[in-house]
Coordinates of C-alpha atoms in Angstrom, one line a residue:
M1 CA 89.7 88.5 78.3
E2 CA 88.6 91.8 76.9
D3 CA 88.1 94.9 79.2
L4 CA 84.3 95.0 78.7
Q5 CA 84.0 91.4 79.7
I6 CA 86.1 92.1 82.9
I7 CA 84.0 95.1 83.7
D8 CA 80.9 93.0 83.2
L9 CA 82.3 90.5 85.8
Y10 CA 82.6 93.4 88.3
V11 CA 79.1 94.6 87.5
Q12 CA 77.8 91.0 88.2
R13 CA 79.9 91.0 91.4
N14 CA 81.7 87.9 90.1
E15 CA 84.9 87.4 92.0
N16 CA 86.7 86.2 88.8
A17 CA 86.8 89.9 87.9
I18 CA 89.8 90.3 90.2
S19 CA 91.7 87.3 88.9
E20 CA 91.0 88.3 85.3
T21 CA 92.2 91.9 86.1
A22 CA 95.3 90.5 87.7
K23 CA 96.0 88.3 84.7
K24 CA 95.7 91.1 82.2
Y25 CA 97.0 94.1 84.2
G26 CA 98.9 92.7 87.2
A27 CA 102.4 93.2 85.7
F28 CA 101.5 96.7 84.4
C29 CA 100.2 97.8 87.8
Q30 CA 103.1 96.2 89.7
N31 CA 105.6 98.0 87.4
I32 CA 104.0 101.4 88.2
A33 CA 104.0 100.8 91.9
V34 CA 107.6 99.5 92.1
N35 CA 108.8 102.4 90.1
I36 CA 107.3 104.8 92.6
L37 CA 107.9 102.9 95.9
R38 CA 111.1 100.9 95.0
S39 CA 109.8 98.1 97.2
A40 CA 108.2 94.9 95.9
A41 CA 106.2 94.4 99.1
D42 CA 104.8 97.9 99.2
A43 CA 104.0 97.7 95.5
E44 CA 102.1 94.4 95.9
E45 CA 100.1 96.1 98.7
C46 CA 99.2 99.0 96.3
V47 CA 98.2 96.6 93.5
N48 CA 96.0 94.6 95.8
D49 CA 94.5 97.8 97.1
S50 CA 93.8 98.9 93.5
Y51 CA 91.9 95.6 92.9
L52 CA 89.8 96.3 96.0
Q53 CA 89.1 99.8 94.8
A54 CA 88.1 98.5 91.4
W55 CA 85.7 96.1 93.2
N56 CA 84.2 98.9 95.2
C57 CA 84.0 101.4 92.4
I58 CA 82.7 99.2 89.5
P59 CA 79.7 99.7 89.5
P60 CA 78.7 102.5 89.5
Q61 CA 81.7 103.5 87.5
R62 CA 82.3 101.9 84.2
P63 CA 85.8 102.9 83.0
E64 CA 86.2 103.3 79.2
R65 CA 89.8 102.1 79.4
L66 CA 90.2 99.7 82.2
G67 CA 94.0 99.6 82.0
A68 CA 94.4 103.4 82.1
W69 CA 91.9 103.6 85.0
L70 CA 93.8 100.9 87.0
G71 CA 97.1 102.6 86.2
K72 CA 95.8 105.8 87.7
V73 CA 94.4 104.1 90.8
V74 CA 97.6 102.2 91.4
R75 CA 99.8 105.3 90.8
N76 CA 97.7 107.3 93.3
A77 CA 97.8 104.5 95.9
A78 CA 101.6 104.3 95.4
I79 CA 102.1 108.0 95.8
N80 CA 99.9 108.1 98.9
L81 CA 101.8 105.1 100.4
W82 CA 105.1 106.8 99.5
N83 CA 104.0 110.0 101.2
K84 CA 102.9 108.0 104.3
N85 CA 106.2 106.1 104.5
H86 CA 108.3 109.2 104.0
R87 CA 106.4 111.8 105.9
K88 CA 109.2 112.4 108.4
K89 CA 112.1 111.3 106.1
R90 CA 113.9 113.1 103.4
Y91 CA 113.8 110.9 100.3
M92 CA 115.0 112.4 97.0
G93 CA 113.7 109.7 94.6
M94 CA 110.1 110.8 94.2
E95 CA 110.8 114.4 95.2
Q96 CA 113.4 114.7 92.4
L97 CA 111.0 113.1 89.9
L98 CA 108.2 115.5 90.8
G99 CA 110.6 118.4 91.1
E100 CA 111.8 118.0 87.6
L101 CA 108.3 118.8 86.3
E102 CA 107.7 121.6 88.8
D103 CA 109.0 124.2 86.5
C104 CA 106.6 123.1 83.7
I105 CA 103.3 122.8 85.4
P106 CA 101.4 125.9 86.4
S107 CA 100.0 126.3 89.9
P108 CA 96.3 125.2 90.1
L109 CA 95.4 127.6 92.9
T110 CA 92.5 129.5 91.3
I111 CA 88.7 129.5 91.6
E112 CA 88.3 127.8 88.2
R113 CA 90.6 125.0 89.2
E114 CA 88.6 122.1 87.7
L115 CA 88.1 123.9 84.4
E116 CA 91.8 124.8 84.2
E117 CA 92.8 121.2 85.1
R118 CA 90.6 119.9 82.3
A119 CA 92.1 122.4 79.9
L120 CA 95.6 121.6 81.0
T121 CA 94.9 117.9 80.6
D122 CA 93.6 118.4 77.1
F123 CA 96.6 120.5 76.3
L124 CA 99.0 117.9 77.7
N125 CA 97.3 115.2 75.7
R126 CA 97.6 117.3 72.5
W127 CA 101.3 118.1 73.3
L128 CA 102.1 114.4 73.9
A129 CA 100.3 113.5 70.7
S130 CA 102.6 116.0 68.8
L131 CA 105.7 114.2 70.0
S132 CA 107.3 111.3 68.2
K133 CA 106.2 107.9 69.5
A134 CA 109.6 107.3 71.1
D135 CA 109.7 110.7 72.9
R136 CA 106.1 110.2 74.0
M137 CA 106.9 106.8 75.4
V138 CA 110.0 108.0 77.2
F139 CA 108.1 111.0 78.7
V140 CA 105.2 108.9 80.0
R141 CA 107.5 106.2 81.3
R142 CA 109.5 108.8 83.2
Y143 CA 106.9 111.1 84.5
W144 CA 103.8 109.0 84.8
C145 CA 105.2 105.5 85.5
G146 CA 108.2 106.9 87.5
E147 CA 110.9 105.0 85.8
A148 CA 114.5 106.0 86.6
V149 CA 116.6 107.8 84.0
N150 CA 119.2 105.0 84.3
D151 CA 116.6 102.3 83.6
L152 CA 115.2 104.2 80.6
A153 CA 118.8 104.7 79.3
A154 CA 119.5 101.0 79.6
N155 CA 116.2 100.1 77.9
Y156 CA 116.9 102.4 75.0
K157 CA 120.6 101.5 74.9
V158 CA 121.9 105.0 75.4
T159 CA 124.0 106.5 78.2
P160 CA 122.3 107.9 81.3
A161 CA 123.7 111.4 80.4
S162 CA 122.1 111.2 76.9
M163 CA 118.7 110.2 78.4
A164 CA 119.0 113.0 81.0
K165 CA 119.6 115.5 78.1
R166 CA 116.6 114.0 76.2
M167 CA 114.4 114.4 79.3
Y168 CA 115.6 118.0 79.7
R169 CA 114.8 118.8 76.1
L170 CA 111.4 117.4 76.5
R171 CA 110.7 119.4 79.6
H172 CA 112.0 122.5 77.9
K173 CA 109.6 121.8 74.9
L174 CA 106.7 121.3 77.3
K175 CA 107.6 124.5 79.2
S176 CA 107.8 126.5 76.0
A177 CA 104.5 125.1 74.7
L178 CA 102.8 125.9 78.0
E179 CA 104.1 129.5 77.9
K180 CA 103.1 129.9 74.3
E181 CA 99.6 128.6 75.3
G182 CA 99.4 131.3 78.0
Y183 CA 100.0 129.3 81.1
S184 CA 102.0 131.1 83.8
I185 CA 104.9 129.0 85.0

């Protein structure tokens, strides 16, 4: 079923909207949540929460790209659950993932935060579009979907060290592009 048809089911408050969403995007959403949480049960909880959020938000919202919108909802839910579960624990998985990008993303603590965030988002989209398809896919899978370097290396049939170097080079390219654009790092 097409996204517009699924969204229409939500608008009509037809409960088939959730089952159609699960058929089309369930595996995608589950993958994002598992990569962040490393727990199938917690991931399933996040995916189910994202379906509930879709039910509650559509309408009035009508996402242009349902898959991307659901991915964002599931990712945010997974990060929130991860933070809740690890509030008092020291867990390096997600901290390391976010820490790798820390040197590249400028601090958003200014009055014009929303405008700067939009400008940064536009810049990041242009930067990603300038990469080769393979580099773009690797970068997004690592830093948006949270896939482990070892998993990416296995998927691309390279060594983990080679994939780590590739990720380092991509982060360095991003940092240089941000500095060139005038962002303070």
